[in-house]
Amino acid sequence: MPLPTALPAPAPGWSLDAEVAVVGSGIAGLTVALRCAAAGLRTVIVTKARLDDGSTRWAQGGIAAALGEGDTPAQHLDDTLVAGVGLCDEAAVTALVTEAPEAVRRLIGLGARFDTAEDGALSLTREGGHHRRRIAHAGGDATGAEVSRALVAAVRAAGIETVENALALDLLKDADGHTAGVTLHVMGEGRHDGVGAVRAPAVVLATGGLGQIFSATTNPAVSTGDGVALALRAGAEVSDLEFVQFHPTSLWLGPDAEGQQPLVSEAVRGEGAYLVDADGTRFLLGQHELAELAPRDIVAKAITRRMHELGADHMYLDARHFGADMWARRFPTILAACRAHGIDPVTEPIPIAPAAHYASGGVRTDLSGRTTVPGLYACGETACTGVHGANRLASNSLLEGLVFAGRIATAITSSPLPRAAAPVTAPPAPGPALLPPEARTAVQRVMTRGAGVLRSADSLAEAARALDALALDDDRKPAEPGADTWETANLHLVARVLVTAALHRTETRGCHWREDHPERDDARWRRHLVATLGQDPAGAALSLGTTRTTAFPPTAPPATGGDRQRDSHQGDPTP
């Protein structure tokens, strides 16, 4: 099935000029913007809602860094590599863990207030996959909210120009294929109306995750894969989309619950909570040396297996032994969320079930955040740096955004930016028609049913057919361009690429669980899948290939293309 290379949208009716356009306002985007602005570059932040409405403020656990006595970056590296199940880019992980302590200190210097012990030292906790207490947290279980508060305050104090309530649409390029800016649509409350553009020779995608392609997710409503979809349409390489981490313990709100689900942080298990079934049996004992603190893929699979064995749709997290004082002091946000839904964790176990949580894959970058499109950078959950491999280690997500945002800023500011060139104006693309907004729910249900925690060739092939059928329905009324239909188009594109990649990877590794291929296959699959779209305006074919090793090749590969194997899947996604 042909896929779109541009969103049907009116030509920009207004524009802003900048040197750096940052799309997204979480920890990654705001950190890049602050660093670039401090270096004297005219920087504009484009954000889909308000400055503090992204995924960062929902993060409960904290930021991992080797800051505790006896801990070292080498130990943090080892835990990250184990969690990544053989697929991490070790150079990227080394950069992450080595620069982590200073990155956290820099964040504190910007005004972020982390919890401290009585002696004034940072209070560190432990989460799944970590062998040391190395998670710095704030407000007990409100780390993301505090980080967001501090960064937003710093951005406002710096006077960085911001366009809020703006959905990024497509990348602008000049005649040489270099980034020339980004088009966007301001949704009613911003300073501009309708479709406009920020013209800049450097664009940083920091748009967060893609959790909204599933029915139940811990992600906010804005996490619709916009950055990944934009990059795909621009011709950038995207990698490892099949590795979507399902958080083991979202608050179970009933069999029909959809949309953003409350998260019960892994830090609750880090402080000693148990996973149990309805009979009170701790079913993770004996399955992993860390039991409830095993890496997330192992815990999510164990929960799902137990639910299948018992014919249940949820399990329980038991932390009654914490007592009321500890719940109120350490986990006030989770306590309030549970009680708001009629559950008191002080006196009863918490019903939980896995929900889509984090995308380990995304827009492929090098160690400086450069993508395969000159002038386009990606950072945070939108990016695939290689640090997470097949399964992200707990609390490495905020850290990745922080560390690689700094690396992007260094790359942008260390050499003169090219002179801004006029973007090439392409005629409106005659590609696939827009889906109506109500197709969003259909995409989510298809993905949950066919590409959720459990996958197989049959379930994925059926998901691919259903996604194609949504796009090829000629009987429906044509959808009009607008924020709802553009978001739905992004969800559909990202879902289609994810399903193709998941079909192609015929093994079980990390958070990609194939029931029909239950074993890990290092000989064939210890490498990354890389997807690109052709640039035919009439509708592009998806090309899917693999790297030769776990290390990513350069983002500007040699002319021979020898670092990468490629094969093409056009129409039928089955390898």
Coordinates of C-alpha atoms in Angstrom, one line a residue:
M1 CA 0.0 0.0 0.0
P2 CA 1.5 3.4 -0.9
L3 CA 2.2 5.7 2.1
P4 CA 2.1 9.5 2.1
T5 CA 5.2 11.7 1.7
A6 CA 3.4 14.9 2.9
L7 CA 0.2 15.8 4.7
P8 CA -2.5 17.5 2.6
A9 CA -2.4 21.0 4.0
P10 CA -2.8 24.6 2.8
A11 CA 0.4 26.5 1.9
P12 CA 1.9 28.4 4.9
G13 CA 0.2 31.8 5.3
W14 CA 2.8 33.2 7.7
S15 CA 6.4 32.5 8.7
L16 CA 9.0 33.1 11.4
D17 CA 12.7 33.1 10.8
A18 CA 15.1 31.4 13.2
E19 CA 18.4 29.6 13.3
V20 CA 17.1 26.6 15.3
A21 CA 13.5 25.4 15.4
V22 CA 12.8 23.0 18.3
V23 CA 9.6 20.9 18.0
G24 CA 8.6 19.7 21.4
S25 CA 8.7 21.0 25.0
G26 CA 9.7 18.1 27.2
I27 CA 13.1 17.6 28.8
A28 CA 14.8 17.0 25.5
G29 CA 13.3 20.0 23.5
L30 CA 13.6 22.6 26.3
T31 CA 17.2 21.5 27.1
V32 CA 18.3 21.9 23.5
A33 CA 16.5 25.3 23.2
L34 CA 18.1 26.6 26.4
R35 CA 21.6 25.6 25.3
C36 CA 21.2 26.9 21.7
A37 CA 19.7 30.2 22.9
A38 CA 22.5 30.6 25.5
A39 CA 25.0 30.3 22.6
G40 CA 23.4 33.3 20.9
L41 CA 21.4 31.4 18.3
R42 CA 17.9 32.6 17.5
T43 CA 15.8 29.7 18.7
V44 CA 12.0 29.1 18.4
I45 CA 10.2 26.4 20.3
V46 CA 7.1 24.9 18.7
T47 CA 4.9 22.8 21.0
K48 CA 1.7 21.0 20.4
A49 CA -0.1 22.1 23.5
R50 CA 1.2 24.3 26.3
L51 CA 4.9 24.3 27.3
D52 CA 4.4 21.9 30.1
D53 CA 1.9 19.5 28.6
G54 CA 4.2 16.9 27.2
S55 CA 5.2 13.4 28.5
T56 CA 8.0 14.7 30.7
R57 CA 5.6 16.0 33.4
W58 CA 4.0 12.6 33.7
A59 CA 7.2 10.8 34.6
Q60 CA 7.1 9.5 38.1
G61 CA 10.2 7.5 38.8
G62 CA 13.2 9.7 38.2
I63 CA 16.5 10.1 36.4
A64 CA 19.2 7.4 36.5
A65 CA 22.8 8.4 37.1
A66 CA 25.7 6.9 39.0
L67 CA 25.6 9.5 41.8
G68 CA 25.6 7.2 44.9
E69 CA 28.5 5.9 46.9
G70 CA 30.1 2.9 45.3
D71 CA 28.2 3.3 42.1
T72 CA 30.0 3.9 38.8
P73 CA 29.1 4.6 35.2
A74 CA 30.5 1.2 34.3
Q75 CA 27.9 -0.5 36.5
H76 CA 25.1 1.7 35.0
L77 CA 26.4 0.7 31.6
D78 CA 26.2 -3.0 32.5
D79 CA 22.6 -2.8 33.7
T80 CA 21.6 -0.9 30.6
L81 CA 23.2 -3.4 28.3
V82 CA 21.5 -6.3 30.1
A83 CA 18.1 -4.6 29.8
G84 CA 18.7 -3.9 26.1
V85 CA 19.0 -7.7 25.4
G86 CA 22.0 -7.5 23.2
L87 CA 20.8 -4.8 20.9
C88 CA 22.2 -1.6 22.5
D89 CA 24.7 0.5 20.6
E90 CA 27.5 0.3 23.3
A91 CA 29.1 3.6 22.2
A92 CA 25.8 5.4 22.7
V93 CA 25.3 3.8 26.1
T94 CA 28.8 4.7 27.2
A95 CA 28.1 8.3 26.3
L96 CA 24.8 8.2 28.2
V97 CA 26.1 6.8 31.5
T98 CA 29.4 8.7 31.4
E99 CA 27.7 12.1 31.0
A100 CA 24.8 11.3 33.2
P101 CA 26.1 12.6 36.6
E102 CA 27.1 16.0 35.2
A103 CA 23.8 16.3 33.2
V104 CA 21.8 15.8 36.4
R105 CA 24.0 18.4 38.2
R106 CA 23.4 20.8 35.4
L107 CA 19.7 20.3 35.7
I108 CA 19.9 21.0 39.4
G109 CA 21.8 24.2 38.5
L110 CA 18.8 25.3 36.4
G111 CA 16.6 25.1 39.5
A112 CA 15.3 21.5 39.6
R113 CA 14.7 20.5 43.2
F114 CA 15.4 16.8 43.8
D115 CA 14.6 14.9 47.0
T116 CA 17.4 14.8 49.5
A117 CA 18.3 12.8 52.6
E118 CA 18.8 14.2 56.0
D119 CA 22.5 14.9 55.3
G120 CA 21.6 16.9 52.2
A121 CA 22.7 14.2 49.7
L122 CA 20.4 13.2 46.9
S123 CA 17.9 10.6 47.9
L124 CA 18.3 7.7 45.5
T125 CA 16.0 4.8 44.9
R126 CA 16.1 1.6 42.9
E127 CA 14.0 0.4 40.0
G128 CA 13.7 -2.7 37.8
G129 CA 17.0 -3.8 36.1
H130 CA 19.2 -1.7 38.4
H131 CA 21.6 -3.4 40.8
R132 CA 22.2 -0.1 42.6
R133 CA 20.2 2.7 44.1
R134 CA 20.8 5.4 41.4
I135 CA 17.4 7.0 40.6
A136 CA 17.2 10.6 41.6
H137 CA 13.6 11.7 42.2
A138 CA 11.6 14.8 43.1
G139 CA 8.4 15.3 45.0
G140 CA 8.4 11.6 45.9
D141 CA 6.9 10.4 42.7
A142 CA 6.5 13.7 40.7
T143 CA 10.0 13.9 39.1
G144 CA 8.7 14.8 35.7
A145 CA 6.5 17.6 37.0
E146 CA 9.4 19.2 38.8
V147 CA 11.8 18.8 35.9
S148 CA 9.2 20.4 33.6
R149 CA 8.6 23.2 36.0
A150 CA 12.3 24.1 36.3
L151 CA 12.9 24.0 32.5
V152 CA 9.8 25.9 31.6
A153 CA 10.8 28.6 34.1
A154 CA 14.3 28.8 32.6
V155 CA 12.9 29.1 29.1
R156 CA 10.6 31.9 30.1
A157 CA 13.3 33.7 32.0
A158 CA 15.5 33.4 28.9
G159 CA 12.8 34.9 26.7
I160 CA 12.9 32.2 24.1
E161 CA 10.2 32.6 21.4
T162 CA 7.6 30.0 21.7
V163 CA 4.7 29.0 19.5
E164 CA 2.2 27.0 21.6
N165 CA -0.8 24.9 20.5
A166 CA 1.0 24.1 17.2
L167 CA 1.0 20.8 15.5
A168 CA 4.1 20.3 13.4
L169 CA 3.2 19.1 9.9
D170 CA 6.1 18.5 7.5
L171 CA 9.8 19.3 7.1
L172 CA 10.8 22.1 4.6
K173 CA 13.9 21.4 2.5
D174 CA 15.9 23.6 0.2
A175 CA 17.0 22.6 -3.4
D176 CA 19.9 20.6 -2.1
G177 CA 17.8 18.5 0.3
H178 CA 19.0 20.3 3.4
T179 CA 16.5 21.2 6.1
A180 CA 15.0 24.7 5.6
G181 CA 12.3 24.7 8.4
V182 CA 9.1 23.1 9.4
T183 CA 5.4 23.8 8.6
L184 CA 2.9 23.9 11.5
H185 CA -0.8 24.5 12.3
V186 CA -1.7 26.7 15.2
M187 CA -4.8 25.3 16.8
G188 CA -6.9 28.3 17.9
E189 CA -5.0 29.7 20.9
G190 CA -1.7 30.7 19.6
R191 CA -0.3 34.0 18.3
H192 CA -0.8 32.9 14.7
D193 CA -3.8 31.3 13.0
G194 CA -3.8 28.4 10.5
V195 CA -0.9 26.9 8.7
G196 CA 2.5 28.7 8.9
A197 CA 6.2 27.9 9.0
V198 CA 9.3 28.4 11.0
R199 CA 12.1 28.7 8.6
A200 CA 15.4 27.5 10.0
P201 CA 18.5 25.6 8.8
A202 CA 18.4 23.4 11.9
V203 CA 15.2 21.6 13.1
V204 CA 15.2 19.4 16.3
L205 CA 12.4 16.9 16.7
A206 CA 11.7 16.3 20.4
T207 CA 8.0 15.4 20.0
G208 CA 7.8 12.6 22.5
G209 CA 6.3 9.1 22.0
L210 CA 3.8 7.2 20.0
G211 CA 1.8 5.5 22.8
Q212 CA -1.5 6.7 21.4
I213 CA -1.4 4.1 18.6
F214 CA -2.6 1.7 21.3
S215 CA -6.0 1.7 23.1
A216 CA -4.4 1.7 26.6
T217 CA -1.3 3.7 27.3
T218 CA 0.4 5.7 30.0
N219 CA 1.2 8.5 27.4
P220 CA -0.8 11.7 27.2
A221 CA -3.1 12.4 24.4
V222 CA -0.5 14.5 22.5
S223 CA 1.8 11.4 22.0
T224 CA 0.7 10.5 18.5
G225 CA 4.0 9.8 16.9
D226 CA 4.1 13.1 15.1
G227 CA 7.9 13.4 15.0
V228 CA 8.5 9.9 13.7
A229 CA 5.8 10.4 11.0
L230 CA 7.2 13.8 10.0
A231 CA 10.7 12.3 9.7
L232 CA 9.5 9.3 7.7
R233 CA 7.7 11.6 5.2
A234 CA 10.9 13.7 4.9
G235 CA 12.9 10.6 3.9
A236 CA 14.7 10.1 7.2
E237 CA 15.6 6.6 8.5
V238 CA 13.6 5.2 11.4
S239 CA 14.8 2.3 13.4
D240 CA 13.5 -0.3 16.0
L241 CA 9.9 0.7 16.0
E242 CA 8.9 -2.9 16.9
F243 CA 10.3 -2.4 20.4
V244 CA 7.5 -0.7 22.3
Q245 CA 7.8 -1.1 26.0
F246 CA 4.6 -1.9 27.9
H247 CA 4.8 -0.7 31.5
P248 CA 4.0 -3.6 33.7
T249 CA 1.9 -1.7 36.2
S250 CA -0.6 0.8 34.9
L251 CA -3.7 1.2 37.1
W252 CA -6.3 -1.2 35.8
L253 CA -9.6 0.7 35.4
G254 CA -11.7 -2.1 33.8
P255 CA -11.9 -4.1 30.6
D256 CA -13.2 -1.2 28.5
A257 CA -10.8 1.5 29.7
E258 CA -9.1 3.3 26.8
G259 CA -6.8 6.3 26.4
Q260 CA -4.2 7.5 29.0
Q261 CA -4.2 5.2 32.0
P262 CA -2.7 6.2 35.4
L263 CA 0.8 4.9 35.9
V264 CA 2.0 3.1 39.1
S265 CA 5.7 3.8 39.1
E266 CA 8.3 1.1 39.1
A267 CA 9.7 2.9 42.1
V268 CA 6.8 1.4 44.1
R269 CA 8.4 -2.1 43.4
G270 CA 11.8 -0.5 44.0
E271 CA 10.7 0.3 47.6
G272 CA 9.5 -3.3 48.2
A273 CA 6.0 -3.8 46.7
Y274 CA 5.0 -7.3 45.5
L275 CA 3.2 -8.5 42.4
V276 CA 0.5 -11.0 43.2
D277 CA -2.4 -12.7 41.7
A278 CA -5.9 -12.8 43.1
D279 CA -4.9 -15.5 45.6
G280 CA -2.0 -13.4 46.9
T281 CA 0.7 -15.6 45.2
R282 CA 3.9 -13.8 44.2
F283 CA 4.3 -15.3 40.8
L284 CA 7.6 -13.6 39.8
L285 CA 9.6 -15.5 42.5
G286 CA 11.9 -17.9 40.8
Q287 CA 11.5 -16.4 37.3
H288 CA 14.3 -13.9 37.6
E289 CA 17.1 -13.2 40.2
L290 CA 15.6 -9.7 40.7
A291 CA 12.0 -11.0 41.0
E292 CA 9.7 -7.9 40.9
L293 CA 12.7 -5.8 40.0
A294 CA 13.5 -7.7 36.8
P295 CA 13.7 -5.6 33.6
R296 CA 10.3 -4.4 32.4
D297 CA 9.9 -6.8 29.5
I298 CA 10.3 -9.7 31.8
V299 CA 7.8 -8.4 34.3
A300 CA 5.3 -7.4 31.7
K301 CA 5.5 -10.9 30.1
A302 CA 5.2 -12.6 33.5
I303 CA 2.1 -10.6 34.3
T304 CA 0.6 -11.4 30.9
R305 CA 1.4 -15.1 31.2
R306 CA -0.3 -15.2 34.6
M307 CA -3.4 -13.5 33.3
H308 CA -3.6 -16.0 30.5
E309 CA -3.1 -18.9 32.8
L310 CA -5.9 -17.7 35.2
G311 CA -8.2 -16.2 32.5
A312 CA -7.9 -12.9 34.3
D313 CA -7.6 -9.4 32.8
H314 CA -5.4 -7.9 35.6
M315 CA -3.0 -8.8 38.5
Y316 CA -2.3 -6.9 41.7
L317 CA 0.5 -4.8 43.2
D318 CA 0.6 -5.2 47.0
A319 CA 2.2 -2.5 49.0
R320 CA 0.0 -2.5 52.1
H321 CA 3.0 -3.1 54.2
F322 CA 4.3 0.4 53.4
G323 CA 1.8 2.0 55.8
A324 CA -0.1 5.2 55.4
D325 CA 2.9 7.5 56.3
M326 CA 5.2 6.1 53.7
W327 CA 2.5 6.2 51.0
A328 CA 1.8 9.8 51.7
R329 CA 5.4 10.8 51.9
R330 CA 7.0 8.8 49.1
F331 CA 4.2 8.3 46.6
P332 CA 1.6 11.1 47.1
T333 CA 0.7 11.3 43.3
I334 CA 0.0 7.6 43.0
L335 CA -1.9 7.5 46.3
A336 CA -4.1 10.3 45.1
A337 CA -4.7 8.7 41.7
C338 CA -5.6 5.4 43.2
R339 CA -8.0 6.9 45.7
A340 CA -9.6 9.0 42.9
H341 CA -10.6 5.7 41.3
G342 CA -11.9 4.1 44.5
I343 CA -8.8 2.1 45.5
D344 CA -6.9 2.7 48.7
P345 CA -3.4 1.1 48.4
V346 CA -2.8 1.5 52.2
T347 CA -5.5 -1.1 52.8
E348 CA -5.9 -3.1 49.6
P349 CA -3.7 -4.4 46.7
I350 CA -3.7 -2.2 43.5
P351 CA -5.2 -3.8 40.4
I352 CA -2.7 -3.4 37.5
A353 CA -2.2 -4.5 33.9
P354 CA 0.5 -3.7 31.3
A355 CA -0.1 -0.6 29.1
A356 CA 1.9 0.9 26.2
H357 CA 4.5 3.1 27.8
Y358 CA 7.7 3.9 25.8
A359 CA 9.0 3.6 22.3
S360 CA 12.6 2.4 22.3
G361 CA 12.8 3.0 18.6
G362 CA 12.3 6.2 16.6
V363 CA 14.2 8.5 14.2
R364 CA 17.7 7.1 13.8
T365 CA 20.5 9.4 14.9
D366 CA 24.2 9.4 15.5
L367 CA 25.8 10.3 18.8
S368 CA 25.2 14.0 18.2
G369 CA 21.5 13.6 17.4
R370 CA 21.9 14.0 13.6
T371 CA 19.4 12.1 11.4
T372 CA 20.0 11.0 7.8
V373 CA 18.5 14.3 6.6
P374 CA 21.0 17.1 6.7
G375 CA 20.0 19.7 9.3
L376 CA 17.4 17.5 10.9
Y377 CA 18.1 16.3 14.5
A378 CA 16.0 14.2 16.9
C379 CA 16.1 13.8 20.6
G380 CA 14.3 12.0 23.5
E381 CA 11.7 9.4 22.9
T382 CA 11.3 10.6 19.2
A383 CA 14.8 9.4 18.5
C384 CA 16.5 6.1 18.3
T385 CA 20.1 6.7 19.5
G386 CA 20.7 3.0 20.2
V387 CA 20.9 3.4 24.0
H388 CA 17.8 1.4 24.8
G389 CA 18.2 -1.6 22.5
A390 CA 15.3 -4.0 22.7
N391 CA 14.0 -2.7 26.1
R392 CA 14.6 0.5 27.9
L393 CA 16.1 0.4 31.4
A394 CA 14.0 2.2 33.9
S395 CA 14.6 5.9 34.3
N396 CA 17.0 6.1 31.4
S397 CA 14.4 7.9 29.4
L398 CA 14.6 11.4 31.0
L399 CA 18.3 10.8 31.1
E400 CA 18.6 10.2 27.4
G401 CA 16.6 13.3 26.6
L402 CA 18.9 15.3 28.9
V403 CA 22.3 13.9 27.7
F404 CA 21.6 13.8 24.0
A405 CA 19.9 17.3 24.0
G406 CA 23.2 18.6 25.3
R407 CA 25.0 16.7 22.5
I408 CA 22.7 18.2 19.8
A409 CA 23.3 21.7 21.2
T410 CA 27.0 21.1 21.0
A411 CA 26.8 19.9 17.5
I412 CA 24.7 22.8 16.3
T413 CA 26.7 25.5 18.1
S414 CA 30.2 24.1 17.4
S415 CA 30.3 25.2 13.7
P416 CA 28.5 27.9 11.7
L417 CA 25.0 27.0 10.5
P418 CA 24.5 27.1 6.8
R419 CA 22.9 30.2 5.4
A420 CA 19.2 29.8 5.3
A421 CA 18.0 28.9 1.9
A422 CA 14.5 29.3 0.4
P423 CA 12.5 26.1 0.8
V424 CA 11.4 24.3 -2.3
T425 CA 7.7 24.6 -2.7
A426 CA 6.3 21.3 -3.9
P427 CA 2.8 20.9 -5.5
P428 CA 0.1 19.4 -3.3
A429 CA 0.7 15.6 -3.0
P430 CA -1.9 13.5 -4.6
G431 CA -1.2 10.6 -2.3
P432 CA -3.5 8.6 0.0
A433 CA -6.6 10.4 1.3
L434 CA -6.8 11.5 4.9
L435 CA -8.5 9.3 7.4
P436 CA -11.5 10.7 9.3
P437 CA -10.8 11.5 13.0
E438 CA -12.9 8.5 14.1
A439 CA -10.4 6.2 12.5
R440 CA -8.1 7.0 15.4
T441 CA -10.0 4.6 17.7
A442 CA -10.0 1.9 15.0
V443 CA -6.2 2.2 14.6
Q444 CA -5.7 1.9 18.3
R445 CA -7.9 -1.2 18.6
V446 CA -6.2 -2.9 15.7
M447 CA -2.8 -2.3 17.2
T448 CA -3.8 -3.5 20.7
R449 CA -5.3 -6.6 19.3
G450 CA -2.6 -7.5 16.8
A451 CA 0.7 -5.8 17.9
G452 CA 0.4 -5.5 21.7
V453 CA 2.3 -7.4 24.3
L454 CA 1.7 -10.7 22.5
R455 CA 2.4 -10.9 18.8
S456 CA 2.4 -13.6 16.1
A457 CA 2.7 -13.7 12.3
D458 CA -1.1 -14.2 12.1
S459 CA -2.0 -11.3 14.5
L460 CA 0.5 -8.9 12.8
A461 CA -0.7 -9.9 9.3
E462 CA -4.3 -9.3 10.3
A463 CA -3.3 -5.9 11.8
A464 CA -1.6 -5.0 8.5
R465 CA -4.7 -5.9 6.5
A466 CA -6.9 -4.0 8.8
L467 CA -4.7 -0.9 8.7
D468 CA -4.7 -1.1 4.9
A469 CA -8.5 -1.5 4.8
L470 CA -8.9 1.7 6.8
A471 CA -6.8 3.6 4.2
L472 CA -8.5 2.0 1.2
D473 CA -12.1 2.5 2.2
D474 CA -13.6 4.3 -0.8
D475 CA -17.2 4.4 0.6
R476 CA -16.6 7.0 3.3
K477 CA -16.9 10.7 3.0
P478 CA -13.5 12.4 2.3
A479 CA -11.9 13.8 5.4
E480 CA -11.0 17.5 5.6
P481 CA -7.5 18.6 6.5
G482 CA -7.2 19.6 10.1
A483 CA -5.5 18.8 13.4
D484 CA -7.6 15.7 14.1
T485 CA -7.2 14.2 10.6
W486 CA -3.4 15.0 10.5
E487 CA -2.9 13.4 13.9
T488 CA -4.8 10.3 12.7
A489 CA -2.7 10.2 9.6
N490 CA 0.5 10.2 11.8
L491 CA -0.9 7.4 13.9
H492 CA -1.8 5.3 10.9
L493 CA 1.6 5.8 9.2
V494 CA 3.6 4.9 12.4
A495 CA 1.3 1.9 13.1
R496 CA 1.8 0.6 9.6
V497 CA 5.6 0.8 9.8
L498 CA 5.7 -0.7 13.3
V499 CA 3.6 -3.7 12.2
T500 CA 5.8 -4.2 9.1
A501 CA 8.9 -4.2 11.3
A502 CA 7.3 -6.5 13.9
L503 CA 6.4 -9.0 11.2
H504 CA 9.9 -8.9 9.8
R505 CA 11.7 -9.6 13.2
T506 CA 11.0 -13.3 13.6
E507 CA 12.3 -13.7 17.1
T508 CA 11.4 -12.8 20.7
R509 CA 13.8 -10.1 22.1
G510 CA 13.1 -7.6 24.9
C511 CA 9.7 -6.0 24.6
H512 CA 9.1 -7.6 21.1
W513 CA 7.4 -10.9 22.0
R514 CA 6.6 -13.3 19.1
E515 CA 4.5 -16.3 20.3
D516 CA 5.4 -18.1 17.0
H517 CA 9.1 -17.4 17.5
P518 CA 9.6 -17.6 21.3
E519 CA 13.4 -17.7 21.3
R520 CA 16.0 -15.0 20.8
D521 CA 18.0 -15.5 17.6
D522 CA 21.3 -13.6 17.9
A523 CA 22.8 -15.2 14.7
R524 CA 20.1 -13.6 12.5
W525 CA 18.6 -10.7 14.6
R526 CA 21.3 -9.1 16.7
R527 CA 21.0 -6.1 14.5
H528 CA 18.7 -3.1 14.0
L529 CA 15.8 -2.8 11.5
V530 CA 15.9 0.4 9.6
A531 CA 12.9 1.7 7.7
T532 CA 12.6 4.5 5.1
L533 CA 9.9 5.8 2.8
G534 CA 10.6 6.5 -0.9
Q535 CA 9.9 10.1 -1.9
D536 CA 7.4 9.6 -4.8
P537 CA 4.8 12.3 -4.2
A538 CA 2.1 9.9 -5.6
G539 CA 2.6 7.6 -2.6
A540 CA 5.8 6.1 -1.3
A541 CA 6.8 2.4 -0.8
L542 CA 8.3 1.4 2.5
S543 CA 11.9 0.1 2.4
L544 CA 13.1 -2.1 5.3
G545 CA 16.6 -3.3 5.9
T546 CA 19.0 -4.2 8.7
T547 CA 22.3 -3.0 10.0
R548 CA 25.2 -5.4 10.0
T549 CA 25.9 -5.1 13.7
T550 CA 24.3 -3.5 16.9
A551 CA 26.3 -0.3 16.1
F552 CA 24.5 2.1 13.9
P553 CA 26.3 3.2 10.7
P554 CA 27.0 6.9 10.2
T555 CA 24.0 9.0 9.4
A556 CA 25.8 10.1 6.3
P557 CA 26.9 6.7 5.0
P558 CA 29.6 6.1 2.4
A559 CA 28.5 6.3 -1.2
T560 CA 28.9 2.5 -1.5
G561 CA 26.2 1.9 1.1
G562 CA 28.3 -1.0 2.4
D563 CA 27.4 -0.5 6.1
R564 CA 23.8 -1.5 5.6
Q565 CA 21.8 -4.3 4.0
R566 CA 18.5 -3.4 2.4
D567 CA 15.5 -5.1 1.1
S568 CA 12.2 -3.6 0.0
H569 CA 8.6 -4.4 1.0
Q570 CA 6.0 -2.8 -1.2
G571 CA 2.4 -3.6 -0.4
D572 CA 2.7 -6.9 1.3
P573 CA 4.6 -6.5 4.5
T574 CA 5.4 -10.2 4.9
P575 CA 9.2 -10.8 4.7

